DNA sequence: TTTAGGG
DNA sequence: CCCTAAA
């Protein structure tokens, strides 16, 4: 009877009011951010699109129909799952993916296979939610738990409009009201809570709905509420934005969203390790990152304890933090027939993929088209879609569609940039060695194409730093591919140590917990299902752009041979013609830019001037250092250009 | 795009 | 290495 309405998913994206953003600052940095976002967006475009759709569906278009949506939601929610399912279905139909059946009925059902994939997204959630609801009917708290789990598993699904709408209201202000209600009507609250997440619509109507639902929930509601509050307090949303009026209580209703703070927060949290600088900058521009982090931290704590935390096992898996939460909760969670349902779900394949994604964080279906070529050939890959860990988006009902889009983009960007890296799966196995070439790995082979998958996962240490190749690359002119690949997938990873492990651990544990029995599922998840064969558009990864997202280039210390080449070139060309130096001595070393050479020269000069004891890294032969000083002094006098001029003058 | 420097 | 102002 009850509906659990939404499940929700993992990451909540806090909706931020644009204003805040603007307030923060606009500077060049900002521009970058936007660019980045865009790029990220491109990458995830499909995903984002999905999300967007979801939000729309679930919420019923925020912008356009704020009110209507709410109504709809209400209707749905009240009626129950079926209604929601239908609505979803409709949407789904439009998309083409969802089956009505799944929605409506099936309690167990599940998710669409690729909920993440753009289209299906919302539908799936609904289904799951529904299921959950049905399943849980009986439950009390335990149910709740189960429920949550389901949600978690389902994660994505929850967004259905109705649910989402409810959820919303939690902002701070929310807390008060929610509590009351909760007490009154416990059952629903849970569901709602769980459901909360998604999109928020925030219209008042929704709020009301939520309330109702909450009331139903009752018992658990308290807990949830508290969570929500915490969440709110923490500034869940805020992460990004000051504005976050979200907090504004008045509008609690509007403020929507709350949700599972924990998951979300984690997801968004940028790993400290990652480009501090950028972060700094960003932070400067953006405000509040610290606060956000802070919030997140709190969130985590808060959330963890609560049942909610269950919600996203998957997501948790992804993030270490969640893991913790998870653990704490795990006992509760265990019961989870519900999960079973999921496992049972109609669409095993899809499910698997979903799970998979959940486990890892995200996966993408890839189609690789490998040119028949032999060694030299380029491997062309088209990534159909990335599955992204759940995203929660809270948006005021009054927000514009444009805002919604941007918000989604931001959230996606944030997730990608801060907490995820791209992993490569080949035949279900992770390819960890970044230094391997595609050929070596087998990615270049046509027939394996199907087996190639990209996943977005939490950062962790990872594989091997590719650094060694430098020397050879320099002179031999290495192939970029492998290196680049490594860069992309692994780049910053090397630095992040602890996280990775924890994550790894988490994943399994989570899987176990969430899925309960089915290892199979887990495994399935692990294996990357090659998703669509259809070639998507080739995707250009433009990861470079986003500062946040952008990973710092891998550090590649100059080898002695490189130093030698550099010195030699500078002796000839002087210090001021770095482009020429690059062309002359490092033309084949793609990873060495003229700026790099200039910087290296700078450091060489410095190195040559300090005592050998103070020098670090691979020792540079004193002979070279001497030449560096000599050349530096020489060219200093000539002043390069001037010299040229002088020479000319002289000649003349 | 390059240079030149500060971070 | 990164980021930028200038050129």
mmCIF file of C-alpha atoms (C1' of nucleotides) in Angstrom, chain A residues 277 576 578-579 594 598 602, chain B:
data_model
loop_
_atom_site.group_PDB
_atom_site.id
_atom_site.type_symbol
_atom_site.label_atom_id
_atom_site.label_comp_id
_atom_site.label_asym_id
_atom_site.label_seq_id
_atom_site.Cartn_x
_atom_site.Cartn_y
_atom_site.Cartn_z
ATOM 1 C CA UNK A 277 45.353 24.839 -6.300
ATOM 2 C CA UNK A 576 63.880 33.061 -25.080
ATOM 3 C CA UNK A 578 61.419 28.073 -26.130
ATOM 4 C CA UNK A 579 59.273 27.167 -28.959
ATOM 5 C CA UNK A 594 57.729 24.920 -24.529
ATOM 6 C CA UNK A 598 61.173 27.042 -20.022
ATOM 7 C CA UNK A 602 64.432 27.814 -14.760
ATOM 8 C "C1'" DT B 1 50.282 31.222 -29.798
ATOM 9 C "C1'" DT B 2 54.482 32.486 -27.428
ATOM 10 C "C1'" DT B 3 56.999 34.649 -23.855
ATOM 11 C "C1'" DA B 4 58.036 35.590 -19.393
ATOM 12 C "C1'" DG B 5 57.146 35.241 -14.692
ATOM 13 C "C1'" DG B 6 54.843 34.421 -10.480
ATOM 14 C "C1'" DG B 7 52.606 30.794 -7.842
#
